[in-house]
Amino acid sequence: MEIDPLIFRLSIFILSIFVGYYVVWSVTPSLHTPLMSVTNAISSVIIVGAIIAGLSGNNDTIFNTSSIFGFLAIALAAINIFGGFLVTQRMLAMYKKKKKDK
Amino acid sequence: MLSANLSAIFYLVSGVLFILALRGLSSPETSRQGNLFGILGMIIAITVTFLSTGNFSNGFIFVLIFILVGGSIGAFIAYRIPMTAMPELVAGFHSLVGLAAVFVAISAFLNPEAFNLGTVGNIKLGSLIEMSIGAAVGAITFSGSVIAFLKLQGIMSGSPITFKGQHPLNAIILISIIVLIYLLCASQSSNLFWILLAVSFLIGFLLIIPIGGADMPVVISMLNSYSGWAAAGIGFTLENTALIITGALVGSSGAILSYIMCKGMNRSFFNVILGGFGATDETSGKSVKEQRPVKSGNADDAAFLMKNASSVIIVPGYGMAVAQAQHALREMVDTLKKNDIKVSYAIHPVAGRMPGHMNVLLAEANVPYDEVFELEEINNDFANADVAFVIGANDVTNPVAKTDPQSPIYGMPVLDVEKCKSVLFVKRSLSPGYAGIDNDLFYKENTLMLFADAKKMTEDITKNL
């Protein structure tokens, strides 16, 4: 009997929830805002689906109803990816330790 | 063209890099490196997608154009946004993830061949279930986040909007979503797909309107979680490991944050989600309110008290963000430190409008993060401190939470501000906080009320020090 590939994906999913659970509990509370902005950025990896959708047209008809939704999704996800990572970077750069020389 | 196995391995690598990105956030030193891991993971995922489709035709150019357009908008926003607007920004970003998930699902539904999911009207059952769940959760995330954004931005009133029969209506709609998904899978009808989307948008809207402004930390965390589950749903449809891993990470991250926020208010998740908190309590609180004497002072008095203190604890809250007082506050603290006064900051878990909101504002004002403490770390120090300086916080300092079982906030962990030798309370008026209850702290013998705008008062104190 062969195992349905869905079961493998489900295993990855369940294990990732556990990984997420332990990793997120170890995040220091003072970084909870950057945590939200970075999770925002990484969840926009949905752009991979959007790219496949955008490229689904052939050379004559790049824009069909299906691919237009793909292109729109690409733009939305790109806003999130750039915006999310950059704003996280900007926030993290502000967290400084006490200066020792003072 | 990349083989399917090889690209699956690369997607796994990018998923692992995302885990490392979150892992980095366990301390500020490793966090910046973690963010770079995240960026690397994203670059790998996008590159692999291009290579595996092997389609570098004209369509590819348009993909790049849309990435560039979106990317520039995103970068522009990221550099321009003031730190006080971070909750709105995060809510706005959540709505985009939700909408992107909806669009990908629509695209896959209209053209399943492109995703190897079968043909129109004959989509593989498993894929259709995953797709409709992803689309429904995405739509809820979108409309819910839009409402959260409008409430945080002040375009929509932050007070809860409730009406009769709200909960039964929501319950009916949620059940109808499940029925619709079932019917959709049975019939493959595109009409049902559009109805499903419309109903999901509606429920997202209805779920968030009854939740009040100060419960936004829970709402934002919850929507964060939803955006993750939506991504995971799409990940199952596309059989993409990176998306499944990320969805699970983000989903559990948001869920944990919601839990921490609820615990910070000693309320159950359902109590927050069902909403209406503060709306009913406010009237009852006002009717029993009696006139009690308060001591009020000016900047001069406050400066005098602090000058003679040896240790000061600062308790910031949402009011500090509203007044943009974080820089003025840090200048005041600098002056105090020059006088050899020990200063630390105490942050309540639900201070502000999102998890960690106060920490970011203080970091922006160049407050070193090792002077900023969480509730459990600092609560015992209040008894030994000379002055507590409460700026823009209210309910989180209310001793009633420890003494009065009748109070709506009874049992909520609060900062033991009243144990300080003296308390300075910067506030515009005696009006009750979000929970709609009077703060006993106002009337204590050792409390001095400073009625003024937080920023102006802090600046005046600095002048008088």
Coordinates of C-alpha atoms in Angstrom, one line a residue:
Chain A
M1 CA 0.0 0.0 0.0
E2 CA 1.3 3.4 -0.9
I3 CA 1.0 6.3 1.4
D4 CA -0.9 9.3 0.0
P5 CA 1.6 12.3 -0.3
L6 CA -1.0 14.4 1.5
I7 CA -0.1 12.5 4.7
F8 CA 3.5 13.6 4.3
R9 CA 2.4 17.2 3.9
L10 CA 0.2 16.8 6.9
S11 CA 3.1 15.5 8.9
I12 CA 5.2 18.5 7.9
F13 CA 2.4 20.8 8.9
I14 CA 1.8 19.2 12.3
L15 CA 5.5 19.1 13.1
S16 CA 5.9 22.7 12.0
I17 CA 3.1 23.8 14.4
F18 CA 5.1 22.2 17.2
V19 CA 8.4 23.8 16.0
G20 CA 6.5 27.2 15.8
Y21 CA 5.1 26.7 19.3
Y22 CA 8.5 26.2 21.0
V23 CA 10.3 28.8 18.9
V24 CA 7.7 31.5 19.5
W25 CA 7.6 30.9 23.3
S26 CA 11.3 31.6 23.3
V27 CA 10.9 35.0 21.7
T28 CA 11.5 37.7 24.2
P29 CA 8.3 39.8 24.9
S30 CA 10.1 43.0 24.0
L31 CA 10.4 41.8 20.5
H32 CA 6.8 40.8 20.0
T33 CA 6.1 43.7 17.6
P34 CA 9.0 42.7 15.3
L35 CA 7.8 39.1 15.6
M36 CA 4.5 40.2 14.1
S37 CA 6.0 42.1 11.3
V38 CA 8.4 39.4 10.4
T39 CA 5.7 36.7 10.5
N40 CA 3.8 39.0 8.2
A41 CA 6.7 39.1 5.8
I42 CA 7.3 35.4 5.7
S43 CA 3.7 34.5 5.3
S44 CA 3.9 36.4 2.1
V45 CA 5.8 33.4 0.7
I46 CA 2.4 32.8 -0.7
I47 CA 3.9 34.8 -3.6
V48 CA 5.2 31.5 -5.0
G49 CA 1.5 30.5 -5.7
A50 CA 0.9 33.9 -7.1
I51 CA 3.9 33.6 -9.5
I52 CA 2.7 30.2 -10.8
A53 CA -0.8 31.8 -11.3
G54 CA 0.7 34.8 -13.0
L55 CA 2.7 32.6 -15.4
S56 CA -0.2 30.4 -16.2
G57 CA -1.1 32.3 -19.4
N58 CA 0.7 31.5 -22.7
N59 CA 2.7 33.9 -24.8
D60 CA -0.4 35.1 -26.8
T61 CA -2.5 35.8 -23.8
I62 CA -0.4 36.7 -20.8
F63 CA -3.4 38.3 -19.2
N64 CA -6.4 36.0 -18.8
T65 CA -8.8 36.2 -15.8
S66 CA -6.8 33.6 -13.9
S67 CA -3.4 35.2 -14.4
I68 CA -4.7 38.7 -13.6
F69 CA -5.6 37.5 -10.1
G70 CA -2.1 36.0 -10.0
F71 CA -0.5 39.3 -10.9
L72 CA -2.6 41.2 -8.4
A73 CA -1.6 38.7 -5.7
I74 CA 2.1 39.1 -6.7
A75 CA 1.9 42.9 -6.1
L76 CA 0.1 42.5 -2.8
A77 CA 2.6 39.9 -1.5
A78 CA 5.5 42.0 -2.7
I79 CA 4.3 45.0 -0.7
N80 CA 4.2 42.7 2.3
I81 CA 7.6 41.1 1.7
F82 CA 9.5 44.3 1.2
G83 CA 7.5 46.3 3.7
G84 CA 7.6 43.5 6.3
F85 CA 11.3 42.7 6.2
L86 CA 12.4 46.4 5.9
V87 CA 10.2 47.6 8.7
T88 CA 11.4 44.7 10.9
Q89 CA 15.0 45.6 10.1
R90 CA 14.3 49.2 10.9
M91 CA 12.8 48.3 14.3
L92 CA 15.5 45.8 15.2
A93 CA 18.2 48.4 14.5
M94 CA 16.7 50.5 17.2
Y95 CA 17.1 48.0 20.0
K96 CA 20.4 49.0 21.7
K97 CA 22.1 48.0 24.8
K98 CA 23.2 50.5 27.4
K99 CA 26.4 52.3 26.4
K100 CA 29.2 51.2 28.7
D101 CA 31.2 54.4 28.5
K102 CA 28.5 56.5 30.1
Chain B
M1 CA 14.0 23.7 -15.5
L2 CA 14.4 22.5 -11.9
S3 CA 13.2 19.0 -11.1
A4 CA 10.3 18.7 -8.8
N5 CA 12.4 16.9 -6.2
L6 CA 15.1 19.4 -6.2
S7 CA 12.8 22.3 -5.9
A8 CA 11.0 20.6 -3.0
I9 CA 14.3 20.4 -1.2
F10 CA 14.9 24.1 -1.8
Y11 CA 11.5 25.0 -0.5
L12 CA 12.3 22.9 2.6
V13 CA 15.5 24.9 3.0
S14 CA 13.6 28.2 2.8
G15 CA 11.1 26.9 5.4
V16 CA 14.0 26.1 7.7
L17 CA 15.5 29.6 7.2
F18 CA 12.1 31.0 8.2
I19 CA 12.2 29.0 11.4
L20 CA 15.7 30.4 12.1
A21 CA 14.3 33.9 11.4
L22 CA 11.9 33.5 14.3
R23 CA 14.5 31.8 16.5
G24 CA 16.7 34.8 16.1
L25 CA 14.1 36.9 17.9
S26 CA 14.8 35.3 21.2
S27 CA 17.3 38.1 21.9
P28 CA 17.9 41.5 20.3
E29 CA 21.5 40.6 19.5
T30 CA 20.6 37.6 17.3
S31 CA 17.4 39.2 15.9
R32 CA 19.0 41.2 13.1
Q33 CA 20.8 38.1 11.8
G34 CA 17.5 36.2 12.1
N35 CA 15.8 38.8 9.8
L36 CA 18.6 38.2 7.2
F37 CA 17.8 34.5 7.3
G38 CA 14.2 35.3 6.6
I39 CA 15.1 37.5 3.6
L40 CA 17.4 34.7 2.3
G41 CA 14.6 32.2 2.7
M42 CA 12.3 34.4 0.7
I43 CA 14.9 34.9 -2.1
I44 CA 15.4 31.2 -2.4
A45 CA 11.7 30.5 -2.5
I46 CA 11.0 33.0 -5.2
T47 CA 14.1 32.0 -7.3
V48 CA 13.2 28.3 -7.1
T49 CA 9.6 29.1 -8.2
F50 CA 11.0 30.9 -11.3
L51 CA 13.4 28.0 -12.1
S52 CA 10.8 25.3 -11.6
T53 CA 8.2 26.9 -13.9
G54 CA 11.0 27.4 -16.4
N55 CA 8.8 30.0 -18.1
F56 CA 10.9 33.0 -19.0
S57 CA 8.5 34.4 -21.6
N58 CA 6.9 37.8 -21.7
G59 CA 4.8 36.8 -18.7
F60 CA 8.1 36.6 -16.6
I61 CA 8.8 40.3 -17.4
F62 CA 5.3 41.2 -16.1
V63 CA 5.9 39.1 -12.9
L64 CA 9.1 41.1 -12.3
I65 CA 7.3 44.4 -12.9
F66 CA 4.5 43.6 -10.4
I67 CA 7.1 42.5 -7.8
L68 CA 9.0 45.8 -8.4
V69 CA 5.8 47.9 -8.2
G70 CA 4.6 46.1 -5.0
G71 CA 8.1 46.1 -3.6
S72 CA 8.6 49.8 -4.0
I73 CA 5.3 50.6 -2.4
G74 CA 6.2 48.2 0.5
A75 CA 9.7 49.7 0.9
F76 CA 8.3 53.3 0.8
I77 CA 5.8 52.5 3.5
A78 CA 8.4 50.7 5.6
Y79 CA 10.7 53.7 5.6
R80 CA 8.1 56.4 6.1
I81 CA 5.8 54.9 8.7
P82 CA 6.2 56.4 12.2
M83 CA 6.8 53.9 14.9
T84 CA 3.6 54.9 16.7
A85 CA 1.6 53.7 13.7
M86 CA 3.0 50.2 13.9
P87 CA -0.3 48.5 15.0
E88 CA -2.1 50.0 12.0
L89 CA 0.7 48.9 9.7
V90 CA 0.7 45.4 10.9
A91 CA -3.1 45.2 10.6
G92 CA -2.8 46.6 7.1
F93 CA -0.2 44.0 6.1
H94 CA -2.3 41.2 7.5
S95 CA -5.1 42.3 5.2
L96 CA -2.8 42.0 2.2
V97 CA -1.7 38.5 3.1
G98 CA -5.4 37.5 3.4
L99 CA -6.3 39.1 0.0
A100 CA -3.3 37.6 -1.7
A101 CA -4.4 34.1 -0.5
V102 CA -7.9 34.8 -1.8
F103 CA -6.5 35.9 -5.2
V104 CA -4.3 32.8 -5.5
A105 CA -7.2 30.6 -4.6
I106 CA -9.4 32.3 -7.2
S107 CA -6.7 31.9 -9.8
A108 CA -6.3 28.2 -9.0
F109 CA -10.1 27.7 -9.1
L110 CA -10.3 29.4 -12.6
N111 CA -7.3 27.7 -14.1
P112 CA -6.6 24.5 -12.1
E113 CA -4.5 23.0 -15.0
A114 CA -1.7 25.6 -14.3
F115 CA -1.4 24.1 -10.8
N116 CA -1.8 20.5 -11.8
L117 CA -5.0 20.3 -9.8
G118 CA -7.3 18.8 -12.5
T119 CA -9.5 20.7 -14.9
V120 CA -12.2 23.3 -14.6
G121 CA -15.3 21.8 -13.1
N122 CA -13.3 18.7 -12.2
I123 CA -10.8 19.8 -9.6
K124 CA -9.3 17.1 -7.4
L125 CA -11.4 16.8 -4.3
G126 CA -8.6 17.2 -1.8
S127 CA -7.3 20.3 -3.6
L128 CA -10.7 21.8 -3.7
I129 CA -11.2 21.4 0.0
E130 CA -7.8 22.9 0.8
M131 CA -8.4 25.7 -1.7
S132 CA -11.8 26.7 -0.3
I133 CA -10.5 26.6 3.3
G134 CA -7.5 28.8 2.3
A135 CA -9.8 31.2 0.4
A136 CA -12.4 31.4 3.2
V137 CA -9.8 32.0 5.9
G138 CA -8.0 34.5 3.7
A139 CA -11.2 36.4 3.1
I140 CA -11.9 36.5 6.8
T141 CA -8.3 37.7 7.5
F142 CA -8.8 40.4 4.9
S143 CA -12.0 42.0 6.0
G144 CA -11.2 41.5 9.7
S145 CA -7.9 43.2 9.3
V146 CA -9.4 46.1 7.3
I147 CA -11.8 46.7 10.2
A148 CA -9.0 46.4 12.7
F149 CA -6.9 48.9 10.6
L150 CA -9.8 51.4 10.5
K151 CA -10.4 51.2 14.2
L152 CA -6.7 51.6 15.0
Q153 CA -6.3 54.5 12.5
G154 CA -9.3 56.2 14.2
I155 CA -11.3 56.3 10.9
M156 CA -13.8 54.0 12.6
S157 CA -14.7 54.5 16.3
G158 CA -12.8 52.2 18.6
S159 CA -15.8 51.5 20.8
P160 CA -17.5 48.2 20.3
I161 CA -20.4 48.0 17.9
T162 CA -23.0 45.5 19.1
F163 CA -26.5 44.8 18.1
K164 CA -29.2 42.3 19.1
G165 CA -28.8 38.8 17.7
Q166 CA -25.2 39.4 16.8
H167 CA -23.9 36.1 18.1
P168 CA -26.6 33.9 16.7
L169 CA -26.1 35.6 13.3
N170 CA -22.4 35.0 13.4
A171 CA -22.9 31.4 14.4
I172 CA -25.3 30.9 11.4
I173 CA -22.8 32.5 9.0
L174 CA -20.0 30.3 10.3
I175 CA -22.1 27.2 9.9
S176 CA -23.2 28.3 6.4
I177 CA -19.5 28.6 5.4
I178 CA -18.9 24.9 6.3
V179 CA -22.1 23.9 4.4
L180 CA -21.0 26.0 1.4
I181 CA -17.6 24.3 1.3
Y182 CA -19.3 20.9 1.4
L183 CA -21.7 21.9 -1.4
L184 CA -18.9 23.4 -3.4
C185 CA -16.9 20.2 -3.2
A186 CA -19.9 18.2 -4.2
S187 CA -21.0 20.3 -7.1
Q188 CA -17.8 22.2 -8.3
S189 CA -20.1 25.1 -9.0
S190 CA -18.3 28.4 -9.5
N191 CA -21.3 30.3 -8.2
L192 CA -21.0 28.6 -4.8
F193 CA -17.3 29.5 -4.8
W194 CA -18.1 33.2 -5.2
I195 CA -20.8 33.0 -2.6
L196 CA -18.4 31.3 -0.2
L197 CA -16.0 34.2 -0.7
A198 CA -18.7 36.9 -0.2
V199 CA -19.9 35.2 3.0
S200 CA -16.4 34.9 4.4
F201 CA -15.7 38.6 3.8
L202 CA -18.9 39.4 5.6
I203 CA -18.1 37.2 8.7
G204 CA -14.6 38.7 9.0
F205 CA -16.2 42.1 9.1
L206 CA -18.9 41.1 11.6
L207 CA -16.4 39.3 13.9
I208 CA -14.2 42.3 14.5
I209 CA -16.8 45.2 14.8
P210 CA -17.9 44.3 18.3
I211 CA -14.3 44.3 19.7
G212 CA -13.2 47.5 21.4
G213 CA -10.0 49.4 20.9
A214 CA -8.0 48.2 23.9
D215 CA -8.7 44.6 22.9
M216 CA -6.8 45.2 19.7
P217 CA -3.7 43.4 20.9
V218 CA -5.7 40.2 20.9
V219 CA -7.4 40.9 17.6
I220 CA -4.1 41.7 15.8
S221 CA -2.5 38.5 17.1
M222 CA -5.5 36.5 16.1
L223 CA -5.6 37.9 12.6
N224 CA -1.8 37.2 12.5
S225 CA -2.7 33.6 13.2
Y226 CA -5.5 33.5 10.6
S227 CA -3.1 34.8 7.9
G228 CA -0.9 31.9 8.7
W229 CA -3.6 29.3 8.4
A230 CA -4.7 30.8 5.1
A231 CA -1.2 30.5 3.8
A232 CA -1.0 26.9 5.0
G233 CA -4.3 26.1 3.3
I234 CA -2.9 27.5 0.0
G235 CA 0.3 25.6 0.7
F236 CA -1.6 22.3 0.8
T237 CA -3.3 23.2 -2.5
L238 CA 0.0 24.0 -4.2
E239 CA 1.7 21.1 -2.5
N240 CA 4.4 23.5 -1.4
T241 CA 6.5 22.7 1.7
A242 CA 7.8 26.3 2.2
L243 CA 4.2 27.6 2.3
I244 CA 3.0 24.8 4.7
I245 CA 5.9 25.3 7.1
T246 CA 5.5 29.1 7.1
G247 CA 1.7 28.9 7.5
A248 CA 2.1 26.6 10.5
L249 CA 4.8 28.8 12.1
V250 CA 2.8 32.0 11.6
G251 CA -0.4 30.3 12.7
S252 CA 1.0 29.1 15.9
S253 CA 2.9 32.3 16.5
G254 CA -0.3 34.4 16.3
A255 CA -2.1 31.9 18.5
I256 CA 0.5 32.1 21.2
L257 CA 0.5 35.9 21.1
S258 CA -3.3 35.9 21.4
Y259 CA -2.9 33.6 24.4
I260 CA -0.3 35.8 26.1
M261 CA -2.5 38.9 25.5
C262 CA -5.6 37.2 26.9
K263 CA -3.6 36.1 30.0
G264 CA -2.4 39.7 30.4
M265 CA -6.0 40.7 30.8
N266 CA -7.1 37.6 32.7
R267 CA -9.9 37.1 30.1
S268 CA -10.7 34.0 28.1
F269 CA -10.1 34.1 24.4
F270 CA -13.9 33.7 23.8
N271 CA -14.7 36.6 26.1
V272 CA -12.5 38.9 24.0
I273 CA -13.7 37.5 20.6
L274 CA -17.4 37.8 21.5
G275 CA -16.7 41.4 22.1
G276 CA -18.7 44.2 23.7
F277 CA -16.3 44.6 26.6
G278 CA -16.3 48.1 28.1
A279 CA -19.5 49.1 26.4
T280 CA -21.9 47.8 29.1
D281 CA -19.5 48.3 32.0
E282 CA -19.0 52.0 31.3
T283 CA -22.5 53.0 32.2
S284 CA -22.7 51.0 35.5
G285 CA -19.3 52.3 36.5
K286 CA -20.4 55.9 36.1
S287 CA -23.6 55.5 38.1
V288 CA -21.9 54.3 41.3
K289 CA -19.0 56.8 40.9
E290 CA -18.8 59.1 43.9
Q291 CA -16.8 62.2 44.3
R292 CA -13.6 61.5 46.1
P293 CA -10.8 63.9 46.8
V294 CA -7.7 63.7 44.7
K295 CA -4.4 65.5 45.0
S296 CA -3.3 67.2 41.9
G297 CA 0.0 68.9 41.3
N298 CA 2.1 70.6 38.6
A299 CA 5.4 70.0 36.9
D300 CA 7.2 71.7 39.7
D301 CA 5.9 69.4 42.4
A302 CA 6.7 66.4 40.2
A303 CA 10.2 67.5 39.6
F304 CA 10.7 68.1 43.3
L305 CA 9.6 64.6 44.1
M306 CA 11.7 63.0 41.5
K307 CA 14.8 65.0 42.3
N308 CA 14.7 63.7 45.9
A309 CA 14.1 60.1 44.8
S310 CA 16.9 57.5 44.5
S311 CA 15.0 55.2 42.2
V312 CA 12.1 55.9 39.7
I313 CA 10.0 53.4 37.8
I314 CA 8.3 54.5 34.7
V315 CA 5.0 52.9 33.6
P316 CA 4.2 53.8 30.0
G317 CA 0.8 53.0 28.3
Y318 CA -1.1 53.7 25.2
G319 CA -1.5 57.4 26.2
M320 CA 2.2 57.8 25.7
A321 CA 1.9 56.6 22.1
V322 CA -1.0 58.9 21.4
A323 CA 0.8 61.9 22.8
Q324 CA 4.1 60.8 21.1
A325 CA 5.8 61.4 24.4
Q326 CA 8.5 58.8 24.2
H327 CA 11.3 61.2 23.2
A328 CA 10.3 63.8 25.8
L329 CA 10.2 60.9 28.3
R330 CA 13.7 59.8 27.5
E331 CA 15.1 63.3 27.8
M332 CA 13.5 63.5 31.3
V333 CA 15.1 60.2 32.2
D334 CA 18.5 61.4 30.9
T335 CA 18.3 64.4 33.3
L336 CA 17.3 62.1 36.1
K337 CA 20.2 59.8 35.4
K338 CA 22.6 62.7 35.5
N339 CA 21.4 63.3 39.1
D340 CA 22.3 59.7 39.9
I341 CA 18.8 58.5 40.1
K342 CA 18.2 54.9 39.1
V343 CA 15.5 54.7 36.4
S344 CA 13.8 51.6 35.0
Y345 CA 10.7 51.0 32.8
A346 CA 7.9 48.6 33.6
I347 CA 5.8 47.2 30.7
H348 CA 2.5 45.5 31.1
P349 CA 1.9 42.8 28.5
V350 CA -1.2 44.5 27.2
A351 CA 0.1 48.1 27.3
G352 CA -0.5 49.7 24.0
R353 CA -2.4 48.4 21.0
M354 CA -0.3 45.4 20.0
P355 CA 2.1 43.0 21.6
G356 CA 5.4 44.7 22.3
H357 CA 4.1 48.1 21.2
M358 CA 5.7 50.1 24.2
N359 CA 9.1 48.3 23.8
V360 CA 9.3 49.5 20.2
L361 CA 8.5 53.1 21.0
L362 CA 11.0 53.1 23.8
A363 CA 13.6 51.6 21.6
E364 CA 12.9 54.3 19.0
A365 CA 13.5 56.9 21.7
N366 CA 17.0 55.3 22.2
V367 CA 16.1 53.7 25.6
P368 CA 18.5 50.8 26.1
Y369 CA 16.5 47.6 26.2
D370 CA 18.2 46.4 29.3
E371 CA 16.5 49.2 31.3
V372 CA 13.0 47.9 30.2
F373 CA 11.4 45.2 32.2
E374 CA 8.3 42.9 31.9
L375 CA 5.7 42.7 34.6
E376 CA 7.0 39.6 36.4
E377 CA 10.6 40.9 36.4
I378 CA 9.9 44.2 38.0
N379 CA 6.7 43.9 40.0
N380 CA 8.6 43.3 43.3
D381 CA 10.7 46.4 42.8
F382 CA 7.8 48.8 43.2
A383 CA 7.9 48.4 47.0
N384 CA 11.5 49.6 47.1
A385 CA 11.2 52.4 44.6
D386 CA 10.6 56.0 45.6
V387 CA 8.6 57.3 42.6
A388 CA 6.4 55.5 40.1
F389 CA 5.8 57.7 37.0
V390 CA 2.6 56.5 35.2
I391 CA 2.4 58.0 31.8
G392 CA -0.6 57.1 29.6
A393 CA -1.4 53.8 31.4
N394 CA -4.5 53.3 33.5
D395 CA -6.3 49.9 33.9
V396 CA -3.0 48.0 34.1
T397 CA -2.1 49.8 37.4
N398 CA -5.5 49.5 39.0
P399 CA -5.2 47.8 42.4
V400 CA -8.9 47.0 42.2
A401 CA -7.9 44.0 40.1
K402 CA -6.4 42.5 43.3
T403 CA -9.0 43.6 45.9
D404 CA -12.5 43.7 44.4
P405 CA -13.9 40.4 43.1
Q406 CA -16.9 42.3 41.7
S407 CA -14.7 44.3 39.4
P408 CA -14.7 43.4 35.7
I409 CA -10.9 43.4 35.7
Y410 CA -10.6 41.3 38.9
G411 CA -7.8 38.8 38.6
M412 CA -6.0 40.6 35.8
P413 CA -2.2 40.9 36.6
V414 CA -1.5 44.5 37.4
L415 CA 1.7 46.5 38.1
D416 CA 2.0 47.0 41.9
V417 CA 2.4 50.8 41.4
E418 CA 0.6 51.6 44.7
K419 CA 3.4 50.1 46.7
C420 CA 5.8 52.9 45.7
K421 CA 6.5 55.6 48.2
S422 CA 4.8 58.1 45.8
V423 CA 3.0 57.8 42.5
L424 CA 2.9 60.4 39.8
F425 CA 0.0 59.9 37.4
V426 CA 0.1 61.8 34.1
K427 CA -3.4 61.9 32.7
R428 CA -5.7 64.4 31.0
S429 CA -8.7 63.9 33.3
L430 CA -10.1 61.5 35.9
S431 CA -12.1 59.7 33.3
P432 CA -12.1 55.9 33.7
G433 CA -9.9 53.8 31.4
Y434 CA -11.0 51.3 28.8
A435 CA -12.6 48.8 31.2
G436 CA -14.9 51.7 32.3
I437 CA -14.0 51.5 36.0
D438 CA -12.6 54.0 38.3
N439 CA -8.9 53.6 39.2
D440 CA -8.5 53.5 43.0
L441 CA -4.9 54.7 42.6
F442 CA -6.2 58.2 41.8
Y443 CA -7.4 58.6 45.4
K444 CA -4.5 57.1 47.3
E445 CA -2.8 59.2 49.9
N446 CA 0.6 59.0 48.1
T447 CA -0.7 59.7 44.5
L448 CA -0.2 63.0 42.8
M449 CA -2.2 63.5 39.7
L450 CA -0.6 65.6 36.9
F451 CA -3.5 66.7 34.7
A452 CA -1.9 67.5 31.3
D453 CA -0.9 66.2 28.0
A454 CA 1.7 63.5 28.5
K455 CA 4.3 65.1 26.2
K456 CA 3.9 68.6 27.5
M457 CA 4.0 67.6 31.2
T458 CA 7.1 65.5 30.6
E459 CA 8.8 68.4 28.9
D460 CA 7.8 70.8 31.8
I461 CA 9.1 68.4 34.4
T462 CA 12.5 68.2 32.6
K463 CA 12.7 72.0 32.6
N464 CA 12.1 72.0 36.4
L465 CA 14.6 69.3 37.2

